[in-house]
Amino acid sequence: MLSQAIEDYLKAIYEVETSEGKVSTSALSEKLGVSPASVTSMMKKLSERKLIAHKRYQGVKLTPAGRKIALEIIRHHRLIELYLKEALGVPWDKVHQEAEKWEHVLSEELEDRIDEFLGYPVTDPHGSPIPRRDGTMIVRQCDALVDVEPDTLVKVVEVSDHDPELLRYLGGIGLYPETEMMVVSKQPFKGPIIIELTGKEYTIGRNAAKYILVEKANN
Amino acid sequence: MLSQAIEDYLKAIYEVETSEGKVSTSALSEKLGVSPASVTSMMKKLSERKLIAHKRYQGVKLTPAGRKIALEIIRHHRLIELYLKEALGVPWDKVHQEAEKWEHVLSEELEDRIDEFLGYPVTDPHGSPIPRRDGTMIVRQCDALVDVEPDTLVKVVEVSDHDPELLRYLGGIGLYPETEMMVVSKQPFKGPIIIELTGKEYTIGRNAAKYILVEKANN
DNA sequence: AAAGAAATTTAGACAAGACTAAAATATTTT
DNA sequence: AAAATATTTTAGTCTTGTCTAAATTTCTTT
Ligand SMILES: [Mn+2]
Ligand SMILES: [Mn+2]
Ligand SMILES: [Mn+2]
Ligand SMILES: [Mn+2]
């Protein structure tokens, strides 16, 4: 059995690899809230176990074995998030925190029961794809809201789950995955983005707009 | 926050205290699957934190603070067991194992949601009472099946959850908490006990019968 | 009541995973 | 291309929770 620490490192490496391409010691240090020295020492251990490839001073890459484990934990995490929302009505800004701990102690058998209960879902409450049992995951093509041109009708695909406050705000205005909305304008000088949703206009900060992924609405 | 190890020690101390009265190092060593030396060193730590009172060579007793924590974890454990059975159909011989891990990472908020979902239940799937939020627990008066005289009509109150195989056997013959059954006879020379349940007779080993708690049926 | 056996504690070691401070390497600026 | 800066690694320490072996205390037997 892998420790919770190892599982969280592998998950963090996977996420940084996906979003930034290169995985640096400092990025992991920041993401996991531990010192850079702690990251280096864990990298040594993961290398020995052949879960990552580590070139000194050059960052880190998952091996297929490491990626498989990362996706397994992400699968747990996302199934749990959706389960908590659907079965127990936990609000979407609270599910992440709970999943972060439960994901490490979920048995494969209970994972399967939850999956079945949910009807074999493909996305979590924030719109992130749920990895399959076999360790594969679909990747979608979409744009950050911050990069969309004004006057475009878009559909929300995914919202980052790491800032509960943002989630509460978005939930409050009814902005969820699958919601369609119109990008009205982008204010100059890094100002906010104005969107129209169910007839009303709302303001989304430039920074928040980086964490909202959308695709062009098909019509 | 308390570590998982501390929580499991306090829970084990509570359980031994309840069932044996005196809590010895060796009883905890056996129950937790660690060496006696490990128990002693943890007892030292729990003493310093005023969660137990420890007299050298004389065993251990929970303080009110320690008992409160033990009951809090037991509450988690039993709510989880019942929840897994009711909401996800996990069979009663599997719920314990899952609860043993999940109990340590359940938030108070999710605990409350589960409690509400279940309609504020008072017993878990094995018939054990669920401690209340305030750290109190009802204690019931009942006898071990092994001590009941033949020709008595009894109602099952509680079955120990520690042996999955026993639970599967009992489930197979339909022996659950709340079930009524007739104690037909006790075979001599520490032989098995014969019970009658829904018209059929079944055999329960003397040892297993220690772990089945019953009360006289009221009629 | 002394001897022997059993239970408990102490002493010392180890692995995991964190930290700080200092050294090594890489990157950026001048 | 040096110098200055930023990043990463190494060295050494600490805490938690485990272990084995040896010493101590308590319990049981004679
Ligand atoms: Mn986690
Ligand atoms: Mn899994
Ligand atoms: Mn436990
Ligand atoms: Mn609780």
Short mmCIF file of C-alpha atoms (C1' of nucleotides) and ligand atoms in Angstrom, two decimals:
data_model
loop_
_atom_site.label_atom_id
_atom_site.label_comp_id
_atom_site.label_asym_id
_atom_site.label_seq_id
_atom_site.Cartn_x
_atom_site.Cartn_y
_atom_site.Cartn_z
CA MET A 1 0.00 0.00 0.00
CA LEU A 2 1.10 3.51 -0.83
CA SER A 3 1.12 6.21 1.81
CA GLN A 4 -1.21 9.16 1.63
CA ALA A 5 1.86 11.38 1.12
CA ILE A 6 3.01 9.43 -1.94
CA GLU A 7 -0.47 9.46 -3.42
CA ASP A 8 -0.79 13.21 -3.00
CA TYR A 9 2.63 13.83 -4.55
CA LEU A 10 1.79 11.70 -7.60
CA LYS A 11 -1.52 13.46 -8.00
CA ALA A 12 0.14 16.87 -7.74
CA ILE A 13 2.77 15.88 -10.29
CA TYR A 14 0.05 14.74 -12.67
CA GLU A 15 -1.83 17.99 -12.30
CA VAL A 16 1.20 20.20 -12.76
CA GLU A 17 2.34 18.11 -15.73
CA THR A 18 -1.07 18.58 -17.35
CA SER A 19 -1.43 22.28 -16.72
CA GLU A 20 2.16 23.54 -17.02
CA GLY A 21 3.95 20.86 -18.98
CA LYS A 22 7.11 20.99 -16.90
CA VAL A 23 7.10 19.88 -13.27
CA SER A 24 9.54 21.85 -11.12
CA THR A 25 10.45 21.32 -7.51
CA SER A 26 9.15 24.76 -6.61
CA ALA A 27 5.79 24.20 -8.30
CA LEU A 28 5.26 21.05 -6.26
CA SER A 29 6.52 22.75 -3.12
CA GLU A 30 3.93 25.47 -3.57
CA LYS A 31 1.09 23.17 -4.57
CA LEU A 32 1.62 20.77 -1.68
CA GLY A 33 2.56 23.36 0.92
CA VAL A 34 5.87 21.74 1.85
CA SER A 35 9.44 22.99 1.60
CA PRO A 36 11.46 22.48 -1.61
CA ALA A 37 13.84 20.26 0.33
CA SER A 38 10.98 17.96 1.27
CA VAL A 39 9.98 17.73 -2.38
CA THR A 40 13.49 16.75 -3.44
CA SER A 41 13.66 14.02 -0.87
CA MET A 42 10.31 12.61 -1.92
CA MET A 43 11.39 12.78 -5.58
CA LYS A 44 14.32 10.57 -4.68
CA LYS A 45 12.00 8.01 -3.17
CA LEU A 46 9.54 8.07 -6.07
CA SER A 47 12.45 7.66 -8.49
CA GLU A 48 13.71 4.61 -6.68
CA ARG A 49 10.25 3.13 -6.91
CA LYS A 50 10.18 3.92 -10.66
CA LEU A 51 7.06 6.05 -10.35
CA ILE A 52 8.75 9.12 -11.79
CA ALA A 53 11.84 9.97 -13.81
CA HIS A 54 13.94 12.63 -12.14
CA LYS A 55 16.85 14.46 -13.79
CA ARG A 56 18.77 16.42 -11.17
CA TYR A 57 17.94 20.15 -11.38
CA GLN A 58 15.74 19.43 -14.42
CA GLY A 59 12.34 18.54 -13.05
CA VAL A 60 10.35 15.41 -13.02
CA LYS A 61 8.09 13.24 -15.20
CA LEU A 62 5.62 10.49 -14.36
CA THR A 63 6.37 6.98 -15.58
CA PRO A 64 3.40 4.97 -16.88
CA ALA A 65 3.21 3.24 -13.48
CA GLY A 66 3.20 6.58 -11.68
CA ARG A 67 0.57 8.01 -14.01
CA LYS A 68 -1.66 5.01 -13.46
CA ILE A 69 -1.60 5.56 -9.71
CA ALA A 70 -2.18 9.30 -10.06
CA LEU A 71 -5.25 8.67 -12.21
CA GLU A 72 -6.52 6.07 -9.80
CA ILE A 73 -6.47 8.62 -6.97
CA ILE A 74 -7.98 11.33 -9.17
CA ARG A 75 -10.74 8.87 -10.04
CA HIS A 76 -11.42 8.35 -6.37
CA HIS A 77 -11.39 12.08 -5.76
CA ARG A 78 -13.83 12.96 -8.52
CA LEU A 79 -16.22 10.09 -7.88
CA ILE A 80 -16.32 11.10 -4.23
CA GLU A 81 -16.95 14.75 -5.07
CA LEU A 82 -19.87 13.86 -7.28
CA TYR A 83 -21.18 11.31 -4.84
CA LEU A 84 -21.20 13.75 -1.94
CA LYS A 85 -23.11 16.26 -4.01
CA GLU A 86 -25.64 13.83 -5.48
CA ALA A 87 -26.26 11.54 -2.54
CA LEU A 88 -25.84 13.85 0.42
CA GLY A 89 -26.35 17.31 -1.00
CA VAL A 90 -22.94 18.63 -0.01
CA PRO A 91 -22.48 22.01 -1.73
CA TRP A 92 -19.94 22.05 -4.55
CA ASP A 93 -17.52 24.32 -2.72
CA LYS A 94 -17.18 21.82 0.14
CA VAL A 95 -16.80 18.53 -1.70
CA HIS A 96 -13.14 19.00 -2.60
CA GLN A 97 -11.92 19.25 0.98
CA GLU A 98 -13.76 16.11 2.00
CA ALA A 99 -12.58 14.17 -1.06
CA GLU A 100 -8.98 15.17 -0.43
CA LYS A 101 -8.95 12.94 2.66
CA TRP A 102 -11.42 10.21 1.75
CA GLU A 103 -9.75 9.47 -1.60
CA HIS A 104 -6.87 7.70 0.19
CA VAL A 105 -8.97 5.25 2.16
CA LEU A 106 -11.61 4.29 -0.41
CA SER A 107 -11.56 0.58 -1.28
CA GLU A 108 -11.91 -0.59 -4.86
CA GLU A 109 -15.12 -2.31 -3.97
CA LEU A 110 -16.75 0.80 -2.56
CA GLU A 111 -15.43 2.78 -5.50
CA ASP A 112 -17.34 0.43 -7.79
CA ARG A 113 -20.54 0.74 -5.78
CA ILE A 114 -20.36 4.52 -5.86
CA ASP A 115 -19.67 4.43 -9.59
CA GLU A 116 -22.71 2.23 -10.11
CA PHE A 117 -24.90 4.37 -7.83
CA LEU A 118 -24.01 7.41 -9.92
CA GLY A 119 -24.71 5.60 -13.20
CA TYR A 120 -21.08 5.52 -14.39
CA PRO A 121 -20.65 9.28 -14.65
CA VAL A 122 -17.99 10.89 -16.83
CA THR A 123 -17.53 14.25 -15.07
CA ASP A 124 -17.40 15.52 -11.50
CA PRO A 125 -19.41 18.50 -10.14
CA HIS A 126 -16.82 20.97 -11.44
CA GLY A 127 -16.89 19.47 -14.91
CA SER A 128 -13.57 17.65 -14.67
CA PRO A 129 -13.47 14.29 -16.43
CA ILE A 130 -13.46 11.20 -14.20
CA PRO A 131 -10.67 8.77 -15.14
CA ARG A 132 -11.86 5.31 -16.11
CA ARG A 133 -11.16 2.20 -14.08
CA ASP A 134 -8.48 1.15 -16.56
CA GLY A 135 -6.43 4.28 -15.88
CA THR A 136 -7.31 6.22 -19.02
CA MET A 137 -9.02 9.60 -19.17
CA ILE A 138 -10.61 11.57 -21.96
CA VAL A 139 -9.03 14.93 -22.68
CA ARG A 140 -11.22 17.72 -23.95
CA GLN A 141 -10.38 20.69 -26.08
CA CYS A 142 -11.48 23.93 -24.48
CA ASP A 143 -10.47 27.53 -23.82
CA ALA A 144 -10.08 29.58 -20.68
CA LEU A 145 -12.85 32.16 -20.42
CA VAL A 146 -10.18 34.84 -20.17
CA ASP A 147 -9.09 34.10 -23.76
CA VAL A 148 -12.51 34.22 -25.40
CA GLU A 149 -13.37 37.12 -27.70
CA PRO A 150 -16.33 39.30 -26.72
CA ASP A 151 -19.70 38.61 -28.34
CA THR A 152 -19.22 34.85 -28.26
CA LEU A 153 -21.82 32.42 -26.96
CA VAL A 154 -20.04 29.80 -24.91
CA LYS A 155 -20.86 26.76 -22.82
CA VAL A 156 -19.10 26.24 -19.48
CA VAL A 157 -17.09 23.02 -19.51
CA GLU A 158 -15.15 23.07 -16.28
CA VAL A 159 -14.42 25.22 -13.24
CA SER A 160 -11.38 24.85 -11.01
CA ASP A 161 -12.30 23.38 -7.65
CA HIS A 162 -9.46 24.86 -5.62
CA ASP A 163 -11.03 28.13 -4.49
CA PRO A 164 -14.22 27.61 -2.46
CA GLU A 165 -14.97 31.31 -2.50
CA LEU A 166 -14.99 31.45 -6.29
CA LEU A 167 -17.23 28.40 -6.38
CA ARG A 168 -19.70 30.02 -4.01
CA TYR A 169 -19.78 33.15 -6.14
CA LEU A 170 -20.28 31.20 -9.36
CA GLY A 171 -22.90 28.99 -7.77
CA GLY A 172 -24.67 32.12 -6.57
CA ILE A 173 -25.04 33.48 -10.12
CA GLY A 174 -25.92 30.05 -11.52
CA LEU A 175 -22.70 29.47 -13.41
CA TYR A 176 -22.15 25.70 -13.52
CA PRO A 177 -20.71 23.27 -16.06
CA GLU A 178 -23.08 22.88 -19.03
CA THR A 179 -24.44 26.41 -18.53
CA GLU A 180 -24.51 28.57 -21.66
CA MET A 181 -23.61 32.25 -21.43
CA MET A 182 -22.63 35.20 -23.59
CA VAL A 183 -19.29 36.91 -23.25
CA VAL A 184 -20.35 40.54 -23.49
CA SER A 185 -17.11 42.45 -23.16
CA LYS A 186 -13.61 42.47 -21.78
CA GLN A 187 -12.79 45.64 -19.89
CA PRO A 188 -9.43 47.20 -20.84
CA PHE A 189 -6.33 47.40 -18.60
CA LYS A 190 -6.74 43.84 -17.31
CA GLY A 191 -10.19 44.76 -16.13
CA PRO A 192 -12.95 42.23 -15.56
CA ILE A 193 -14.97 40.26 -18.09
CA ILE A 194 -18.69 40.88 -18.40
CA ILE A 195 -20.94 37.93 -19.13
CA GLU A 196 -24.65 37.57 -19.63
CA LEU A 197 -26.40 34.67 -18.01
CA THR A 198 -30.17 34.09 -17.88
CA GLY A 199 -30.76 37.67 -18.92
CA LYS A 200 -28.54 39.30 -16.30
CA GLU A 201 -25.04 40.67 -16.59
CA TYR A 202 -22.28 39.65 -14.21
CA THR A 203 -18.67 40.55 -13.66
CA ILE A 204 -15.89 37.97 -13.58
CA GLY A 205 -12.37 39.01 -12.58
CA ARG A 206 -9.59 38.44 -15.11
CA ASN A 207 -7.88 36.06 -12.71
CA ALA A 208 -11.00 34.04 -11.96
CA ALA A 209 -11.64 33.83 -15.70
CA LYS A 210 -8.45 31.83 -16.08
CA TYR A 211 -10.02 29.08 -14.03
CA ILE A 212 -13.23 28.80 -16.02
CA LEU A 213 -12.96 26.60 -19.09
CA VAL A 214 -15.48 26.99 -21.89
CA GLU A 215 -16.19 25.89 -25.46
CA LYS A 216 -18.04 27.68 -28.23
CA ALA A 217 -21.73 26.92 -27.98
CA ASN A 218 -22.87 24.97 -31.04
CA ASN A 219 -25.50 27.30 -32.47
CA MET B 1 -5.96 17.29 15.15
CA LEU B 2 -5.35 13.82 16.57
CA SER B 3 -3.51 11.20 14.57
CA GLN B 4 -5.22 8.09 13.33
CA ALA B 5 -3.02 6.06 15.69
CA ILE B 6 -4.15 8.00 18.76
CA GLU B 7 -7.78 7.72 17.75
CA ASP B 8 -7.52 3.97 17.29
CA TYR B 9 -5.78 3.54 20.65
CA LEU B 10 -8.47 5.53 22.47
CA LYS B 11 -11.19 3.56 20.76
CA ALA B 12 -9.51 0.27 21.66
CA ILE B 13 -9.10 1.37 25.28
CA TYR B 14 -12.78 2.28 25.42
CA GLU B 15 -13.81 -1.08 24.02
CA VAL B 16 -11.59 -3.11 26.33
CA GLU B 17 -12.69 -1.02 29.31
CA THR B 18 -16.33 -1.73 28.46
CA SER B 19 -15.98 -5.44 27.82
CA GLU B 20 -13.28 -6.48 30.30
CA GLY B 21 -13.30 -3.73 32.91
CA LYS B 22 -9.52 -3.62 33.23
CA VAL B 23 -7.34 -2.43 30.37
CA SER B 24 -3.98 -4.18 30.27
CA THR B 25 -1.05 -3.52 27.97
CA SER B 26 -1.28 -7.01 26.54
CA ALA B 27 -5.00 -6.69 25.77
CA LEU B 28 -4.34 -3.54 23.76
CA SER B 29 -1.28 -5.08 22.14
CA GLU B 30 -3.39 -7.98 20.94
CA LYS B 31 -6.39 -5.88 19.90
CA LEU B 32 -4.32 -3.38 17.92
CA GLY B 33 -1.81 -5.84 16.51
CA VAL B 34 1.25 -3.99 17.82
CA SER B 35 3.94 -5.02 20.29
CA PRO B 36 3.48 -4.49 24.04
CA ALA B 37 6.41 -2.06 23.97
CA SER B 38 4.61 0.07 21.40
CA VAL B 39 1.54 0.16 23.62
CA THR B 40 3.56 1.31 26.61
CA SER B 41 5.14 4.12 24.65
CA MET B 42 1.78 5.30 23.36
CA MET B 43 0.34 5.11 26.88
CA LYS B 44 3.05 7.49 27.98
CA LYS B 45 2.02 9.95 25.30
CA LEU B 46 -1.70 9.67 26.04
CA SER B 47 -0.98 10.19 29.74
CA GLU B 48 0.95 13.37 29.05
CA ARG B 49 -1.99 14.62 27.04
CA LYS B 50 -4.34 13.75 29.93
CA LEU B 51 -6.44 11.44 27.78
CA ILE B 52 -5.81 8.44 30.02
CA ALA B 53 -4.60 7.73 33.55
CA HIS B 54 -1.76 5.25 33.60
CA LYS B 55 -0.39 3.56 36.74
CA ARG B 56 2.86 1.78 35.94
CA TYR B 57 2.32 -1.98 35.65
CA GLN B 58 -1.33 -1.48 36.63
CA GLY B 59 -3.19 -0.77 33.44
CA VAL B 60 -4.94 2.23 32.10
CA LYS B 61 -8.20 4.20 32.37
CA LEU B 62 -9.76 6.82 30.11
CA THR B 63 -10.18 10.35 31.46
CA PRO B 64 -13.43 12.14 30.58
CA ALA B 65 -11.56 13.92 27.77
CA GLY B 66 -10.24 10.63 26.42
CA ARG B 67 -13.65 8.99 26.64
CA LYS B 68 -15.24 11.86 24.76
CA ILE B 69 -12.83 11.39 21.88
CA ALA B 70 -13.24 7.62 21.88
CA LEU B 71 -17.02 7.99 21.64
CA GLU B 72 -16.68 10.57 18.89
CA ILE B 73 -14.72 8.08 16.77
CA ILE B 74 -17.08 5.25 17.62
CA ARG B 75 -19.95 7.50 16.54
CA HIS B 76 -18.23 8.05 13.21
CA HIS B 77 -17.59 4.35 12.85
CA ARG B 78 -21.14 3.24 13.50
CA LEU B 79 -22.80 5.96 11.46
CA ILE B 80 -20.55 5.03 8.55
CA GLU B 81 -21.32 1.33 8.90
CA LEU B 82 -25.04 1.98 8.82
CA TYR B 83 -24.72 4.49 6.01
CA LEU B 84 -22.77 2.12 3.79
CA LYS B 85 -25.37 -0.56 4.29
CA GLU B 86 -28.43 1.66 3.81
CA ALA B 87 -27.23 3.99 1.07
CA LEU B 88 -24.91 1.77 -0.92
CA GLY B 89 -25.97 -1.76 -0.07
CA VAL B 90 -22.61 -2.81 1.31
CA PRO B 91 -23.09 -6.19 3.03
CA TRP B 92 -22.85 -6.14 6.80
CA ASP B 93 -19.68 -8.20 6.95
CA LYS B 94 -17.81 -5.63 4.84
CA VAL B 95 -18.87 -2.35 6.46
CA HIS B 96 -16.53 -2.60 9.44
CA GLN B 97 -13.34 -2.69 7.40
CA GLU B 98 -14.35 0.36 5.39
CA ALA B 99 -15.45 2.30 8.48
CA GLU B 100 -12.17 1.53 10.24
CA LYS B 101 -10.40 3.82 7.79
CA TRP B 102 -13.07 6.37 6.90
CA GLU B 103 -13.89 7.15 10.56
CA HIS B 104 -10.65 9.13 10.89
CA VAL B 105 -11.23 11.49 8.01
CA LEU B 106 -14.95 12.22 8.34
CA SER B 107 -15.70 15.90 8.96
CA GLU B 108 -18.26 16.97 11.54
CA GLU B 109 -20.33 18.49 8.79
CA LEU B 110 -20.53 15.31 6.74
CA GLU B 111 -21.19 13.35 9.93
CA ASP B 112 -24.26 15.51 10.47
CA ARG B 113 -25.48 15.05 6.92
CA ILE B 114 -25.15 11.29 7.18
CA ASP B 115 -26.94 11.33 10.53
CA GLU B 116 -29.78 13.32 9.00
CA PHE B 117 -29.94 11.11 5.90
CA LEU B 118 -30.34 8.08 8.15
CA GLY B 119 -33.04 9.76 10.24
CA TYR B 120 -30.94 10.07 13.42
CA PRO B 121 -30.52 6.33 13.98
CA VAL B 122 -29.68 4.84 17.38
CA THR B 123 -28.03 1.56 16.37
CA ASP B 124 -25.63 0.38 13.68
CA PRO B 125 -26.14 -2.68 11.43
CA HIS B 126 -24.78 -5.00 14.12
CA GLY B 127 -27.11 -3.59 16.74
CA SER B 128 -24.46 -1.57 18.59
CA PRO B 129 -25.70 1.76 19.96
CA ILE B 130 -24.52 4.89 18.16
CA PRO B 131 -23.06 7.48 20.56
CA ARG B 132 -24.83 10.83 20.51
CA ARG B 133 -23.23 14.03 19.28
CA ASP B 134 -22.73 15.18 22.87
CA GLY B 135 -20.51 12.20 23.69
CA THR B 136 -23.03 10.13 25.62
CA MET B 137 -24.23 6.66 24.76
CA ILE B 138 -27.09 4.54 26.00
CA VAL B 139 -26.08 1.27 27.63
CA ARG B 140 -28.43 -1.67 27.33
CA GLN B 141 -28.90 -4.64 29.57
CA CYS B 142 -28.54 -7.91 27.69
CA ASP B 143 -27.11 -11.40 27.89
CA ALA B 144 -24.73 -13.37 25.72
CA LEU B 145 -26.57 -16.12 23.86
CA VAL B 146 -24.15 -18.61 25.38
CA ASP B 147 -25.55 -17.88 28.84
CA VAL B 148 -29.25 -18.25 28.00
CA GLU B 149 -31.17 -21.25 29.34
CA PRO B 150 -32.77 -23.63 26.77
CA ASP B 151 -36.43 -23.17 25.94
CA THR B 152 -36.24 -19.39 26.07
CA LEU B 153 -37.63 -17.08 23.40
CA VAL B 154 -35.11 -14.32 22.85
CA LYS B 155 -34.64 -11.29 20.63
CA VAL B 156 -31.23 -10.59 19.11
CA VAL B 157 -29.88 -7.25 20.31
CA GLU B 158 -26.35 -7.11 19.00
CA VAL B 159 -23.76 -9.15 17.11
CA SER B 160 -20.02 -8.53 17.25
CA ASP B 161 -18.74 -7.04 14.00
CA HIS B 162 -15.17 -8.28 14.21
CA ASP B 163 -15.46 -11.61 12.43
CA PRO B 164 -16.74 -11.26 8.85
CA GLU B 165 -17.10 -15.00 8.48
CA LEU B 166 -19.45 -15.22 11.45
CA LEU B 167 -21.46 -12.33 10.06
CA ARG B 168 -21.81 -14.05 6.71
CA TYR B 169 -23.01 -17.23 8.39
CA LEU B 170 -25.52 -15.39 10.56
CA GLY B 171 -26.74 -13.32 7.62
CA GLY B 172 -27.17 -16.53 5.65
CA ILE B 173 -29.56 -17.97 8.24
CA GLY B 174 -31.34 -14.65 8.71
CA LEU B 175 -30.05 -13.91 12.19
CA TYR B 176 -29.92 -10.11 12.52
CA PRO B 177 -30.55 -7.66 15.36
CA GLU B 178 -34.29 -7.49 16.20
CA THR B 179 -34.78 -11.08 15.04
CA GLU B 180 -36.63 -13.32 17.49
CA MET B 181 -35.56 -16.91 17.96
CA MET B 182 -35.98 -19.84 20.32
CA VAL B 183 -33.03 -21.33 22.16
CA VAL B 184 -33.79 -25.04 21.76
CA SER B 185 -30.92 -26.71 23.56
CA LYS B 186 -27.33 -26.49 24.65
CA GLN B 187 -25.33 -29.57 23.77
CA PRO B 188 -23.20 -30.90 26.63
CA PHE B 189 -19.40 -30.88 26.81
CA LYS B 190 -19.15 -27.31 25.51
CA GLY B 191 -21.02 -28.41 22.42
CA PRO B 192 -22.96 -26.04 20.20
CA ILE B 193 -26.25 -24.29 20.88
CA ILE B 194 -29.29 -25.14 18.83
CA ILE B 195 -31.68 -22.35 17.94
CA GLU B 196 -34.95 -22.26 16.03
CA LEU B 197 -35.48 -19.42 13.61
CA THR B 198 -38.38 -19.08 11.13
CA GLY B 199 -39.25 -22.72 11.68
CA LYS B 200 -35.80 -24.14 11.02
CA GLU B 201 -33.14 -25.28 13.45
CA TYR B 202 -29.57 -24.04 13.29
CA THR B 203 -26.35 -24.72 15.13
CA ILE B 204 -24.29 -21.96 16.74
CA GLY B 205 -20.86 -22.77 18.19
CA ARG B 206 -20.31 -22.07 21.87
CA ASN B 207 -17.64 -19.53 21.00
CA ALA B 208 -19.74 -17.70 18.43
CA ALA B 209 -22.57 -17.60 20.95
CA LYS B 210 -20.43 -15.40 23.19
CA TYR B 211 -20.56 -12.73 20.54
CA ILE B 212 -24.32 -12.69 20.10
CA LEU B 213 -26.16 -10.56 22.64
CA VAL B 214 -29.86 -11.15 23.25
CA GLU B 215 -32.70 -10.19 25.56
CA LYS B 216 -35.77 -12.15 26.62
CA ALA B 217 -38.53 -11.63 24.13
CA ASN B 218 -41.47 -9.82 25.76
CA ASN B 219 -44.27 -12.35 25.27
"C1'" DA C 1 8.31 -17.15 51.25
"C1'" DA C 2 11.11 -18.17 47.55
"C1'" DA C 3 11.32 -19.61 42.71
"C1'" DG C 4 9.59 -19.51 38.28
"C1'" DA C 5 6.59 -17.59 34.85
"C1'" DA C 6 4.13 -13.91 32.81
"C1'" DA C 7 3.36 -9.16 31.97
"C1'" DT C 8 5.19 -4.63 31.53
"C1'" DT C 9 8.52 -1.19 30.89
"C1'" DT C 10 12.98 0.64 29.33
"C1'" DA C 11 16.66 1.17 26.05
"C1'" DG C 12 18.01 1.67 21.67
"C1'" DA C 13 17.15 1.35 16.67
"C1'" DC C 14 14.57 2.34 12.42
"C1'" DA C 15 11.48 4.27 8.61
"C1'" DA C 16 8.57 7.97 6.96
"C1'" DG C 17 8.08 12.56 6.16
"C1'" DA C 18 8.65 16.91 7.48
"C1'" DC C 19 11.97 21.14 8.60
"C1'" DT C 20 16.20 24.76 8.32
"C1'" DA C 21 20.61 26.17 6.81
"C1'" DA C 22 24.19 25.70 3.65
"C1'" DA C 23 26.10 24.19 -0.78
"C1'" DA C 24 25.59 23.40 -5.65
"C1'" DT C 25 23.69 24.35 -10.03
"C1'" DA C 26 20.96 26.98 -13.41
"C1'" DT C 27 19.13 31.24 -15.12
"C1'" DT C 28 19.01 36.10 -15.78
"C1'" DT C 29 21.02 40.55 -15.83
"C1'" DT C 30 24.56 43.67 -16.68
"C1'" DA D 1 31.21 36.37 -20.11
"C1'" DA D 2 30.97 37.68 -15.41
"C1'" DA D 3 28.12 38.77 -11.73
"C1'" DA D 4 23.94 38.51 -9.45
"C1'" DT D 5 19.84 36.03 -8.57
"C1'" DA D 6 16.84 32.14 -8.36
"C1'" DT D 7 16.22 27.29 -8.01
"C1'" DT D 8 17.43 22.86 -6.46
"C1'" DT D 9 19.90 19.65 -3.77
"C1'" DT D 10 22.49 18.07 0.30
"C1'" DA D 11 23.38 17.71 5.17
"C1'" DG D 12 21.73 17.32 9.40
"C1'" DT D 13 17.76 17.46 12.75
"C1'" DC D 14 13.09 16.39 14.55
"C1'" DT D 15 8.56 13.98 15.44
"C1'" DT D 16 5.60 10.03 15.10
"C1'" DG D 17 4.94 5.42 15.59
"C1'" DT D 18 6.79 1.14 15.15
"C1'" DC D 19 10.18 -2.83 16.41
"C1'" DT D 20 13.48 -6.24 19.28
"C1'" DA D 21 16.10 -7.35 23.25
"C1'" DA D 22 16.91 -6.72 27.91
"C1'" DA D 23 15.52 -5.23 32.50
"C1'" DT D 24 11.99 -4.75 35.89
"C1'" DT D 25 7.80 -5.71 38.26
"C1'" DT D 26 3.83 -8.55 39.29
"C1'" DC D 27 1.51 -12.89 39.56
"C1'" DT D 28 1.46 -17.92 40.31
"C1'" DT D 29 3.14 -22.03 41.93
"C1'" DT D 30 5.38 -24.88 45.03
MN MN E 1 -5.44 13.85 -0.78
MN MN E 2 -9.77 3.04 -7.31
MN MN E 3 -9.72 3.07 12.67
MN MN E 4 -17.88 13.42 14.85
#
